PDB file of C-alpha atoms and ligand atoms in Angstrom:
ATOM      1  CA  MET A   1       0.000   0.000   0.000  1.00 46.00           C
ATOM      2  CA  LYS A   2       1.307   3.463  -0.875  1.00 49.00           C
ATOM      3  CA  ARG A   3       2.170   5.834   1.944  1.00 53.00           C
ATOM      4  CA  ARG A   4      -0.383   8.370   0.743  1.00 54.00           C
ATOM      5  CA  THR A   5      -3.162   5.740   0.814  1.00 50.00           C
ATOM      6  CA  ILE A   6      -2.195   4.684   4.331  1.00 48.00           C
ATOM      7  CA  LEU A   7      -2.229   8.312   5.454  1.00 48.00           C
ATOM      8  CA  ALA A   8      -5.626   8.865   3.887  1.00 49.00           C
ATOM      9  CA  LEU A   9      -7.000   5.739   5.564  1.00 48.00           C
ATOM     10  CA  MET A  10      -5.586   6.814   8.923  1.00 48.00           C
ATOM     11  CA  THR A  11      -7.161  10.271   8.564  1.00 45.00           C
ATOM     12  CA  THR A  12     -10.552   8.730   7.755  1.00 43.00           C
ATOM     13  CA  ALA A  13     -10.262   6.431  10.759  1.00 44.00           C
ATOM     14  CA  ILE A  14      -9.408   9.343  13.063  1.00 43.00           C
ATOM     15  CA  ILE A  15     -12.263  11.464  11.742  1.00 41.00           C
ATOM     16  CA  SER A  16     -14.811   8.678  12.146  1.00 41.00           C
ATOM     17  CA  ALA A  17     -13.518   7.883  15.635  1.00 39.00           C
ATOM     18  CA  LEU A  18     -13.913  11.558  16.546  1.00 39.00           C
ATOM     19  CA  SER A  19     -17.449  11.744  15.217  1.00 37.00           C
ATOM     20  CA  ILE A  20     -18.436   8.555  17.049  1.00 36.00           C
ATOM     21  CA  ASN A  21     -17.098  10.095  20.248  1.00 34.00           C
ATOM     22  CA  SER A  22     -18.969  13.355  19.933  1.00 35.00           C
ATOM     23  CA  TYR A  23     -22.140  11.453  19.052  1.00 36.00           C
ATOM     24  CA  ALA A  24     -21.724   9.226  22.095  1.00 37.00           C
ATOM     25  CA  ALA A  25     -21.097  12.245  24.316  1.00 35.00           C
ATOM     26  CA  GLU A  26     -24.269  13.894  23.106  1.00 43.00           C
ATOM     27  CA  GLU A  27     -26.327  10.759  23.584  1.00 46.00           C
ATOM     28  CA  SER A  28     -24.895   9.877  26.972  1.00 49.00           C
ATOM     29  CA  ASN A  29     -26.466  13.103  28.278  1.00 64.00           C
ATOM     30  CA  ILE A  30     -29.906  11.554  28.039  1.00 75.00           C
ATOM     31  CA  GLU A  31     -31.452  11.647  31.418  1.00 82.00           C
ATOM     32  CA  PHE A  32     -34.218   9.160  31.925  1.00 91.00           C
ATOM     33  CA  SER A  33     -36.059  11.090  34.580  1.00 92.00           C
ATOM     34  CA  ALA A  34     -39.342  12.906  34.927  1.00 95.00           C
ATOM     35  CA  GLN A  35     -39.745  16.543  35.908  1.00 96.00           C
ATOM     36  CA  LYS A  36     -42.531  18.044  37.978  1.00 98.00           C
ATOM     37  CA  VAL A  37     -45.064  20.046  35.959  1.00 98.00           C
ATOM     38  CA  THR A  38     -47.336  20.965  38.871  1.00 98.00           C
ATOM     39  CA  GLU A  39     -48.693  19.235  41.993  1.00 98.00           C
ATOM     40  CA  GLY A  40     -49.255  15.548  41.167  1.00 98.00           C
ATOM     41  CA  VAL A  41     -48.293  15.875  37.504  1.00 98.00           C
ATOM     42  CA  TYR A  42     -44.906  14.997  36.010  1.00 98.00           C
ATOM     43  CA  ALA A  43     -43.448  14.608  32.548  1.00 98.00           C
ATOM     44  CA  TYR A  44     -40.510  12.904  30.908  1.00 97.00           C
ATOM     45  CA  ILE A  45     -39.183  15.321  28.305  1.00 96.00           C
ATOM     46  CA  GLY A  46     -37.382  13.314  25.640  1.00 95.00           C
ATOM     47  CA  PRO A  47     -34.492  14.633  23.547  1.00 93.00           C
ATOM     48  CA  ILE A  48     -35.553  16.365  20.320  1.00 93.00           C
ATOM     49  CA  THR A  49     -33.169  14.250  18.268  1.00 90.00           C
ATOM     50  CA  ASP A  50     -34.072  11.243  16.147  1.00 89.00           C
ATOM     51  CA  ARG A  51     -34.720   7.785  17.567  1.00 89.00           C
ATOM     52  CA  THR A  52     -31.449   6.077  18.532  1.00 90.00           C
ATOM     53  CA  PRO A  53     -30.508   2.870  20.358  1.00 89.00           C
ATOM     54  CA  GLU A  54     -29.267   5.128  23.203  1.00 90.00           C
ATOM     55  CA  ASN A  55     -32.533   7.018  23.686  1.00 91.00           C
ATOM     56  CA  LEU A  56     -34.518   3.767  23.204  1.00 91.00           C
ATOM     57  CA  GLY A  57     -36.960   5.571  20.924  1.00 91.00           C
ATOM     58  CA  LEU A  58     -38.044   7.833  23.782  1.00 93.00           C
ATOM     59  CA  ASN A  59     -37.440  11.023  21.795  1.00 92.00           C
ATOM     60  CA  ASN A  60     -40.903  12.242  22.781  1.00 96.00           C
ATOM     61  CA  ASN A  61     -42.691  13.326  25.959  1.00 97.00           C
ATOM     62  CA  ILE A  62     -44.632  11.092  28.351  1.00 98.00           C
ATOM     63  CA  GLY A  63     -46.881  12.214  31.214  1.00 98.00           C
ATOM     64  CA  PHE A  64     -47.223  10.817  34.753  1.00 98.00           C
ATOM     65  CA  ILE A  65     -50.317  11.608  36.832  1.00 98.00           C
ATOM     66  CA  ASP A  66     -50.371  10.683  40.507  1.00 98.00           C
ATOM     67  CA  THR A  67     -53.796   9.299  41.534  1.00 98.00           C
ATOM     68  CA  SER A  68     -55.196   7.377  44.504  1.00 98.00           C
ATOM     69  CA  GLU A  69     -55.249   4.221  42.332  1.00 98.00           C
ATOM     70  CA  GLY A  70     -51.630   4.568  41.235  1.00 98.00           C
ATOM     71  CA  TRP A  71     -49.886   6.191  38.294  1.00 98.00           C
ATOM     72  CA  VAL A  72     -51.707   7.139  35.126  1.00 98.00           C
ATOM     73  CA  LEU A  73     -49.273   7.352  32.224  1.00 98.00           C
ATOM     74  CA  VAL A  74     -49.977   9.576  29.266  1.00 98.00           C
ATOM     75  CA  ASP A  75     -48.631   7.346  26.461  1.00 98.00           C
ATOM     76  CA  SER A  76     -46.539   4.261  27.013  1.00 97.00           C
ATOM     77  CA  GLY A  77     -43.229   4.495  25.158  1.00 95.00           C
ATOM     78  CA  SER A  78     -41.517   2.622  22.421  1.00 89.00           C
ATOM     79  CA  GLY A  79     -41.275  -1.040  23.409  1.00 88.00           C
ATOM     80  CA  ASP A  80     -40.197  -3.045  26.442  1.00 88.00           C
ATOM     81  CA  LEU A  81     -36.774  -1.445  27.128  1.00 89.00           C
ATOM     82  CA  GLY A  82     -37.916   2.148  26.869  1.00 91.00           C
ATOM     83  CA  THR A  83     -41.145   1.335  28.644  1.00 94.00           C
ATOM     84  CA  LYS A  84     -39.261  -0.202  31.561  1.00 94.00           C
ATOM     85  CA  LYS A  85     -37.400   3.124  31.871  1.00 95.00           C
ATOM     86  CA  LEU A  86     -40.752   4.904  32.146  1.00 96.00           C
ATOM     87  CA  GLU A  87     -41.849   2.517  34.854  1.00 97.00           C
ATOM     88  CA  ASP A  88     -38.605   3.157  36.768  1.00 96.00           C
ATOM     89  CA  MET A  89     -39.061   6.921  36.442  1.00 96.00           C
ATOM     90  CA  ALA A  90     -42.595   6.747  37.833  1.00 97.00           C
ATOM     91  CA  LYS A  91     -41.641   4.464  40.708  1.00 97.00           C
ATOM     92  CA  SER A  92     -38.666   6.587  41.671  1.00 96.00           C
ATOM     93  CA  ILE A  93     -41.078   9.493  42.250  1.00 97.00           C
ATOM     94  CA  LYS A  94     -43.559   7.338  44.160  1.00 98.00           C
ATOM     95  CA  ASN A  95     -43.548   3.584  44.507  1.00 98.00           C
ATOM     96  CA  GLN A  96     -47.056   2.655  43.405  1.00 98.00           C
ATOM     97  CA  PRO A  97     -48.432   0.553  40.535  1.00 97.00           C
ATOM     98  CA  ILE A  98     -49.105   1.818  37.032  1.00 98.00           C
ATOM     99  CA  ALA A  99     -52.912   1.809  37.181  1.00 98.00           C
ATOM    100  CA  ALA A 100     -53.639   3.080  33.702  1.00 98.00           C
ATOM    101  CA  VAL A 101     -52.215   4.261  30.413  1.00 98.00           C
ATOM    102  CA  ILE A 102     -53.944   6.785  28.174  1.00 98.00           C
ATOM    103  CA  ASN A 103     -52.849   6.774  24.527  1.00 98.00           C
ATOM    104  CA  LEU A 104     -52.918  10.109  22.717  1.00 98.00           C
ATOM    105  CA  GLY A 105     -51.603   8.869  19.411  1.00 98.00           C
ATOM    106  CA  SER A 106     -50.556   6.069  17.113  1.00 97.00           C
ATOM    107  CA  GLN A 107     -46.903   6.821  16.475  1.00 95.00           C
ATOM    108  CA  ASP A 108     -44.596   4.098  17.838  1.00 94.00           C
ATOM    109  CA  HIS A 109     -43.388   5.798  21.030  1.00 94.00           C
ATOM    110  CA  ARG A 110     -46.949   6.727  22.059  1.00 96.00           C
ATOM    111  CA  TRP A 111     -48.285   3.206  22.475  1.00 97.00           C
ATOM    112  CA  LEU A 112     -45.905   0.309  21.798  1.00 95.00           C
ATOM    113  CA  GLY A 113     -45.391   0.004  25.561  1.00 96.00           C
ATOM    114  CA  ASN A 114     -49.076  -0.850  26.087  1.00 97.00           C
ATOM    115  CA  SER A 115     -48.525  -4.621  26.204  1.00 96.00           C
ATOM    116  CA  TYR A 116     -45.789  -4.250  28.860  1.00 96.00           C
ATOM    117  CA  PHE A 117     -48.059  -2.273  31.195  1.00 97.00           C
ATOM    118  CA  ALA A 118     -51.186  -4.326  30.412  1.00 97.00           C
ATOM    119  CA  LYS A 119     -49.362  -7.477  31.583  1.00 96.00           C
ATOM    120  CA  GLN A 120     -48.940  -5.766  34.961  1.00 95.00           C
ATOM    121  CA  GLY A 121     -52.643  -5.016  35.176  1.00 97.00           C
ATOM    122  CA  ALA A 122     -52.751  -1.463  33.855  1.00 98.00           C
ATOM    123  CA  LYS A 123     -55.942  -0.524  32.044  1.00 98.00           C
ATOM    124  CA  ILE A 124     -55.429   1.120  28.651  1.00 98.00           C
ATOM    125  CA  TYR A 125     -57.666   3.993  27.479  1.00 98.00           C
ATOM    126  CA  ALA A 126     -57.901   5.663  24.076  1.00 98.00           C
ATOM    127  CA  TYR A 127     -60.188   7.448  21.654  1.00 98.00           C
ATOM    128  CA  GLN A 128     -61.700   5.213  18.937  1.00 98.00           C
ATOM    129  CA  GLY A 129     -59.973   7.067  16.052  1.00 98.00           C
ATOM    130  CA  THR A 130     -56.601   6.514  17.740  1.00 98.00           C
ATOM    131  CA  VAL A 131     -57.270   2.783  18.100  1.00 98.00           C
ATOM    132  CA  LYS A 132     -58.327   2.528  14.465  1.00 98.00           C
ATOM    133  CA  THR A 133     -55.022   4.040  13.295  1.00 98.00           C
ATOM    134  CA  GLN A 134     -52.998   1.952  15.744  1.00 98.00           C
ATOM    135  CA  LYS A 135     -54.487  -1.222  14.284  1.00 98.00           C
ATOM    136  CA  SER A 136     -54.056  -0.226  10.666  1.00 98.00           C
ATOM    137  CA  MET A 137     -50.491   1.083  11.087  1.00 97.00           C
ATOM    138  CA  PHE A 138     -49.092  -1.400  13.617  1.00 96.00           C
ATOM    139  CA  ASN A 139     -46.787  -3.287  11.230  1.00 94.00           C
ATOM    140  CA  GLN A 140     -45.544  -0.078   9.681  1.00 92.00           C
ATOM    141  CA  VAL A 141     -44.706   1.657  12.983  1.00 91.00           C
ATOM    142  CA  VAL A 142     -43.025  -1.436  14.430  1.00 92.00           C
ATOM    143  CA  GLU A 143     -40.910  -1.894  11.320  1.00 90.00           C
ATOM    144  CA  ARG A 144     -39.810   1.739  11.353  1.00 87.00           C
ATOM    145  CA  MET A 145     -38.993   1.628  15.052  1.00 89.00           C
ATOM    146  CA  ALA A 146     -37.078  -1.666  14.788  1.00 89.00           C
ATOM    147  CA  LYS A 147     -34.902  -0.193  12.054  1.00 89.00           C
ATOM    148  CA  ALA A 148     -33.695   2.533  14.434  1.00 89.00           C
ATOM    149  CA  ILE A 149     -33.822   0.477  17.633  1.00 88.00           C
ATOM    150  CA  PRO A 150     -33.434  -3.263  16.958  1.00 87.00           C
ATOM    151  CA  SER A 151     -34.349  -4.131  20.559  1.00 81.00           C
ATOM    152  CA  THR A 152     -37.964  -3.112  19.926  1.00 83.00           C
ATOM    153  CA  LYS A 153     -38.506  -5.915  17.391  1.00 84.00           C
ATOM    154  CA  GLY A 154     -41.194  -8.430  18.327  1.00 86.00           C
ATOM    155  CA  VAL A 155     -43.307  -6.048  20.390  1.00 92.00           C
ATOM    156  CA  GLN A 156     -46.941  -7.192  20.708  1.00 93.00           C
ATOM    157  CA  MET A 157     -49.949  -5.204  19.637  1.00 96.00           C
ATOM    158  CA  LYS A 158     -52.135  -4.126  22.523  1.00 97.00           C
ATOM    159  CA  THR A 159     -54.840  -1.524  22.013  1.00 98.00           C
ATOM    160  CA  ALA A 160     -57.174   0.080  24.554  1.00 98.00           C
ATOM    161  CA  ASP A 161     -59.442  -1.859  26.923  1.00 98.00           C
ATOM    162  CA  SER A 162     -61.645   1.175  27.251  1.00 98.00           C
ATOM    163  CA  VAL A 163     -62.382   2.911  23.938  1.00 98.00           C
ATOM    164  CA  PHE A 164     -64.120   6.293  23.850  1.00 98.00           C
ATOM    165  CA  GLU A 165     -66.568   6.968  21.039  1.00 97.00           C
ATOM    166  CA  ASN A 166     -67.166  10.692  21.534  1.00 98.00           C
ATOM    167  CA  ALA A 167     -64.972  13.607  20.579  1.00 97.00           C
ATOM    168  CA  GLU A 168     -64.992  14.850  24.205  1.00 98.00           C
ATOM    169  CA  ASN A 169     -64.857  12.386  27.075  1.00 98.00           C
ATOM    170  CA  ALA A 170     -64.785  13.118  30.791  1.00 98.00           C
ATOM    171  CA  LEU A 171     -63.238  10.443  32.974  1.00 97.00           C
ATOM    172  CA  THR A 172     -62.022  10.251  36.549  1.00 98.00           C
ATOM    173  CA  ILE A 173     -59.244   7.893  37.580  1.00 98.00           C
ATOM    174  CA  GLY A 174     -58.205   7.643  41.219  1.00 98.00           C
ATOM    175  CA  GLY A 175     -59.937  10.923  42.049  1.00 98.00           C
ATOM    176  CA  VAL A 176     -58.311  12.932  39.241  1.00 98.00           C
ATOM    177  CA  GLU A 177     -60.667  14.482  36.687  1.00 98.00           C
ATOM    178  CA  MET A 178     -59.540  14.312  33.073  1.00 98.00           C
ATOM    179  CA  GLN A 179     -60.880  14.907  29.591  1.00 98.00           C
ATOM    180  CA  LEU A 180     -59.731  12.916  26.596  1.00 98.00           C
ATOM    181  CA  ASN A 181     -60.567  15.091  23.594  1.00 98.00           C
ATOM    182  CA  TYR A 182     -60.324  14.624  19.850  1.00 98.00           C
ATOM    183  CA  TYR A 183     -60.255  17.824  17.779  1.00 98.00           C
ATOM    184  CA  GLY A 184     -59.341  16.454  14.347  1.00 98.00           C
ATOM    185  CA  ASP A 185     -56.765  14.326  12.523  1.00 98.00           C
ATOM    186  CA  ALA A 186     -53.312  15.841  12.893  1.00 98.00           C
ATOM    187  CA  HIS A 187     -49.825  14.308  12.817  1.00 98.00           C
ATOM    188  CA  PHE A 188     -51.595  10.927  12.695  1.00 98.00           C
ATOM    189  CA  PRO A 189     -55.307  10.273  12.102  1.00 98.00           C
ATOM    190  CA  GLY A 190     -57.080  10.089  15.463  1.00 98.00           C
ATOM    191  CA  ASP A 191     -54.563  12.117  17.498  1.00 98.00           C
ATOM    192  CA  SER A 192     -56.125  13.253  20.766  1.00 98.00           C
ATOM    193  CA  VAL A 193     -55.226  15.366  23.817  1.00 98.00           C
ATOM    194  CA  LEU A 194     -55.592  14.978  27.576  1.00 98.00           C
ATOM    195  CA  TRP A 195     -56.822  17.942  29.609  1.00 98.00           C
ATOM    196  CA  LEU A 196     -56.662  18.142  33.390  1.00 98.00           C
ATOM    197  CA  PRO A 197     -59.132  20.958  34.212  1.00 98.00           C
ATOM    198  CA  LYS A 198     -58.189  21.328  37.906  1.00 98.00           C
ATOM    199  CA  GLN A 199     -54.434  21.375  37.354  1.00 98.00           C
ATOM    200  CA  LYS A 200     -54.792  23.294  34.067  1.00 98.00           C
ATOM    201  CA  VAL A 201     -52.348  20.921  32.402  1.00 98.00           C
ATOM    202  CA  LEU A 202     -52.771  20.059  28.725  1.00 98.00           C
ATOM    203  CA  PHE A 203     -50.981  17.051  27.247  1.00 98.00           C
ATOM    204  CA  THR A 204     -51.177  17.817  23.543  1.00 98.00           C
ATOM    205  CA  GLY A 205     -49.587  14.678  22.102  1.00 98.00           C
ATOM    206  CA  ASP A 206     -48.236  15.297  18.616  1.00 97.00           C
ATOM    207  CA  ILE A 207     -50.542  18.241  17.928  1.00 98.00           C
ATOM    208  CA  VAL A 208     -47.888  20.521  19.453  1.00 98.00           C
ATOM    209  CA  TYR A 209     -44.141  20.489  18.781  1.00 98.00           C
ATOM    210  CA  LEU A 210     -41.941  22.949  20.644  1.00 98.00           C
ATOM    211  CA  ASP A 211     -38.228  23.715  20.195  1.00 97.00           C
ATOM    212  CA  ARG A 212     -38.242  21.572  17.047  1.00 97.00           C
ATOM    213  CA  MET A 213     -39.970  21.690  13.666  1.00 98.00           C
ATOM    214  CA  LEU A 214     -43.125  19.586  13.429  1.00 98.00           C
ATOM    215  CA  GLY A 215     -43.274  16.946  10.698  1.00 97.00           C
ATOM    216  CA  VAL A 216     -45.954  16.452   8.047  1.00 98.00           C
ATOM    217  CA  HIS A 217     -45.944  12.770   7.066  1.00 97.00           C
ATOM    218  CA  PRO A 218     -47.793  11.264   4.072  1.00 96.00           C
ATOM    219  CA  TRP A 219     -50.567  10.228   6.536  1.00 96.00           C
ATOM    220  CA  SER A 220     -50.677  13.617   8.332  1.00 98.00           C
ATOM    221  CA  ASN A 221     -53.437  16.093   7.535  1.00 98.00           C
ATOM    222  CA  PRO A 222     -52.076  19.643   7.889  1.00 98.00           C
ATOM    223  CA  VAL A 223     -55.498  21.220   7.200  1.00 98.00           C
ATOM    224  CA  THR A 224     -57.401  19.430   9.961  1.00 98.00           C
ATOM    225  CA  TRP A 225     -54.273  19.628  12.164  1.00 98.00           C
ATOM    226  CA  HIS A 226     -54.421  23.420  11.918  1.00 98.00           C
ATOM    227  CA  LEU A 227     -58.166  23.393  12.756  1.00 98.00           C
ATOM    228  CA  ALA A 228     -57.598  20.975  15.636  1.00 98.00           C
ATOM    229  CA  TYR A 229     -54.981  23.323  17.062  1.00 98.00           C
ATOM    230  CA  GLN A 230     -57.410  26.270  16.889  1.00 98.00           C
ATOM    231  CA  LYS A 231     -60.176  24.323  18.665  1.00 98.00           C
ATOM    232  CA  MET A 232     -57.813  23.053  21.350  1.00 98.00           C
ATOM    233  CA  ARG A 233     -56.539  26.616  21.801  1.00 98.00           C
ATOM    234  CA  THR A 234     -59.752  27.567  23.659  1.00 98.00           C
ATOM    235  CA  LEU A 235     -58.689  25.517  26.714  1.00 98.00           C
ATOM    236  CA  PRO A 236     -57.415  27.761  29.539  1.00 98.00           C
ATOM    237  CA  ALA A 237     -54.182  25.805  29.934  1.00 98.00           C
ATOM    238  CA  GLY A 238     -51.538  26.973  32.373  1.00 98.00           C
ATOM    239  CA  TYR A 239     -49.065  24.276  31.397  1.00 98.00           C
ATOM    240  CA  ILE A 240     -48.634  22.830  27.931  1.00 98.00           C
ATOM    241  CA  VAL A 241     -46.874  19.479  27.823  1.00 98.00           C
ATOM    242  CA  PRO A 242     -46.199  19.177  24.082  1.00 98.00           C
ATOM    243  CA  GLY A 243     -45.599  15.955  22.168  1.00 98.00           C
ATOM    244  CA  HIS A 244     -41.989  17.035  21.721  1.00 97.00           C
ATOM    245  CA  GLY A 245     -40.021  19.847  23.365  1.00 97.00           C
ATOM    246  CA  ARG A 246     -40.062  21.520  26.751  1.00 97.00           C
ATOM    247  CA  VAL A 247     -43.085  22.192  28.954  1.00 98.00           C
ATOM    248  CA  SER A 248     -44.323  25.686  28.161  1.00 98.00           C
ATOM    249  CA  ASP A 249     -47.365  27.915  27.625  1.00 98.00           C
ATOM    250  CA  TRP A 250     -49.730  29.004  24.864  1.00 98.00           C
ATOM    251  CA  LYS A 251     -47.422  31.810  23.793  1.00 98.00           C
ATOM    252  CA  GLN A 252     -44.656  29.437  22.753  1.00 98.00           C
ATOM    253  CA  ALA A 253     -47.127  26.886  21.375  1.00 98.00           C
ATOM    254  CA  ASP A 254     -48.661  29.565  19.133  1.00 98.00           C
ATOM    255  CA  ALA A 255     -45.278  30.813  17.982  1.00 98.00           C
ATOM    256  CA  GLU A 256     -43.814  27.396  17.177  1.00 98.00           C
ATOM    257  CA  THR A 257     -46.803  25.250  16.162  1.00 98.00           C
ATOM    258  CA  GLY A 258     -50.063  27.239  15.822  1.00 98.00           C
ATOM    259  CA  ASP A 259     -48.621  30.044  13.696  1.00 98.00           C
ATOM    260  CA  TYR A 260     -46.605  27.596  11.618  1.00 98.00           C
ATOM    261  CA  LEU A 261     -49.630  25.419  10.783  1.00 98.00           C
ATOM    262  CA  LYS A 262     -51.686  28.518   9.933  1.00 98.00           C
ATOM    263  CA  LYS A 263     -49.029  29.895   7.608  1.00 98.00           C
ATOM    264  CA  LEU A 264     -48.369  26.490   6.059  1.00 98.00           C
ATOM    265  CA  VAL A 265     -52.020  25.922   5.189  1.00 98.00           C
ATOM    266  CA  GLU A 266     -52.708  29.501   4.060  1.00 98.00           C
ATOM    267  CA  LYS A 267     -49.631  29.819   1.856  1.00 98.00           C
ATOM    268  CA  MET A 268     -49.960  26.385   0.280  1.00 98.00           C
ATOM    269  CA  THR A 269     -53.683  26.923  -0.357  1.00 98.00           C
ATOM    270  CA  VAL A 270     -52.913  30.034  -2.402  1.00 97.00           C
ATOM    271  CA  GLN A 271     -50.222  28.151  -4.337  1.00 97.00           C
ATOM    272  CA  ALA A 272     -52.503  25.179  -4.965  1.00 97.00           C
ATOM    273  CA  GLU A 273     -55.398  27.379  -6.100  1.00 96.00           C
ATOM    274  CA  ASP A 274     -53.014  28.907  -8.650  1.00 95.00           C
ATOM    275  CA  PHE A 275     -51.701  25.443  -9.630  1.00 95.00           C
ATOM    276  CA  ALA A 276     -48.262  26.962  -9.140  1.00 96.00           C
ATOM    277  CA  GLY A 277     -46.530  23.581  -9.151  1.00 97.00           C
ATOM    278  CA  VAL A 278     -44.786  21.980  -6.200  1.00 97.00           C
ATOM    279  CA  ASP A 279     -41.294  23.252  -7.086  1.00 97.00           C
ATOM    280  CA  SER A 280     -42.345  26.857  -7.165  1.00 97.00           C
ATOM    281  CA  ALA A 281     -44.565  26.489  -4.067  1.00 97.00           C
ATOM    282  CA  VAL A 282     -41.592  25.146  -2.117  1.00 98.00           C
ATOM    283  CA  SER A 283     -38.918  27.516  -3.411  1.00 97.00           C
ATOM    284  CA  GLU A 284     -41.038  30.610  -2.776  1.00 97.00           C
ATOM    285  CA  ASN A 285     -41.609  29.589   0.844  1.00 98.00           C
ATOM    286  CA  VAL A 286     -38.359  27.958   1.832  1.00 97.00           C
ATOM    287  CA  ASP A 287     -37.262  30.944   3.894  1.00 98.00           C
ATOM    288  CA  TRP A 288     -39.479  31.557   6.948  1.00 98.00           C
ATOM    289  CA  PRO A 289     -37.121  33.321   9.369  1.00 98.00           C
ATOM    290  CA  GLU A 290     -39.534  33.249  12.321  1.00 98.00           C
ATOM    291  CA  PHE A 291     -39.248  29.450  12.472  1.00 98.00           C
ATOM    292  CA  LYS A 292     -35.554  29.005  11.619  1.00 98.00           C
ATOM    293  CA  HIS A 293     -34.553  28.634  15.266  1.00 97.00           C
ATOM    294  CA  LEU A 294     -36.466  25.352  15.471  1.00 98.00           C
ATOM    295  CA  LYS A 295     -34.346  22.211  15.416  1.00 96.00           C
ATOM    296  CA  HIS A 296     -34.749  20.170  12.196  1.00 96.00           C
ATOM    297  CA  TYR A 297     -36.021  23.260  10.302  1.00 98.00           C
ATOM    298  CA  ASP A 298     -33.613  22.530   7.438  1.00 95.00           C
ATOM    299  CA  SER A 299     -34.633  18.914   7.040  1.00 94.00           C
ATOM    300  CA  TRP A 300     -38.395  19.188   7.709  1.00 97.00           C
ATOM    301  CA  HIS A 301     -39.651  22.566   6.494  1.00 98.00           C
ATOM    302  CA  LYS A 302     -39.227  21.840   2.764  1.00 98.00           C
ATOM    303  CA  GLN A 303     -40.762  18.414   3.215  1.00 98.00           C
ATOM    304  CA  ASN A 304     -43.751  19.988   5.014  1.00 98.00           C
ATOM    305  CA  LEU A 305     -44.278  22.498   2.206  1.00 98.00           C
ATOM    306  CA  ASN A 306     -43.997  19.787  -0.403  1.00 98.00           C
ATOM    307  CA  ARG A 307     -46.488  17.388   1.192  1.00 98.00           C
ATOM    308  CA  THR A 308     -48.976  20.103   2.143  1.00 98.00           C
ATOM    309  CA  TYR A 309     -48.949  21.575  -1.350  1.00 98.00           C
ATOM    310  CA  LEU A 310     -49.487  18.179  -3.019  1.00 97.00           C
ATOM    311  CA  LYS A 311     -52.306  17.296  -0.647  1.00 96.00           C
ATOM    312  CA  LEU A 312     -54.069  20.606  -1.270  1.00 97.00           C
ATOM    313  CA  GLU A 313     -53.547  20.507  -5.022  1.00 95.00           C
ATOM    314  CA  SER A 314     -55.038  17.016  -5.283  1.00 94.00           C
ATOM    315  CA  SER A 315     -58.156  18.210  -3.434  1.00 90.00           C
ATOM    316  CA  MET A 316     -58.706  21.225  -5.751  1.00 85.00           C
TER     317      MET A 316
HETATM  318 ZN1  LIG B   1     -44.016  12.210  17.877  1.00 75.86          ZN
END
């Protein structure tokens, strides 16, 4: 082998070793612990990175509600390993059983932990539209999750024991009043939210993304998502626990999700009505400075424009 080739190989090896190290350093900062939102309500705030074997697919937020029957979890995590972490987090705050799990959505890390908790006697609750999507997309979400986190392979499907038919449902578990509300299809069809009227805490599931850019998938509906946000906005929430990002208030939720959805739908509607073509619709809107601070803006914003435009154009 020539000296130059050896040198080049050595340089590549050093560079890749360095990048592995910085990646590991970033990931090793993951803290699997829950923070207090208000009296009796806690949340695990996942990293706003992608799913990785280190974060066990818990790159989203999960709620913990302390009730006289035990813990009520808002969503159940990504599969047995991640779900076990959630159980540990809850029990380190207060050693009591997981009495119930309420699913707000159908994306992997919202419900693939259901079977783990059900085996321990937890009762699973969800809105009917959520359950419908969970059943139809199960294979797809498991496959996607297993690609990023091989340990989640083989997870069993478990949907709700108690399925709510109405758009607004009042329930009380262990003395804590809650409302499980559906405002419209959003990130996934059947996405719902959990409102605690006494504590003024709103768990928005994937209707709200903070600190990072939201993602429009082929199965997302940005039009009804925008409307769902506006309807949900009437709740007098003091604490917003978003699907992703830090616990905050309406001001930040408006600025980083509500205003974005509004602009996305309005701008792409005009483009679609003019049959401007997807390339021009995207290139004219690629630069939205008010949202550039959001993580993943560069990778998701163009994709969001593209998918929203095509959806609107096909409905014209
Ligand atoms: Zn999500």
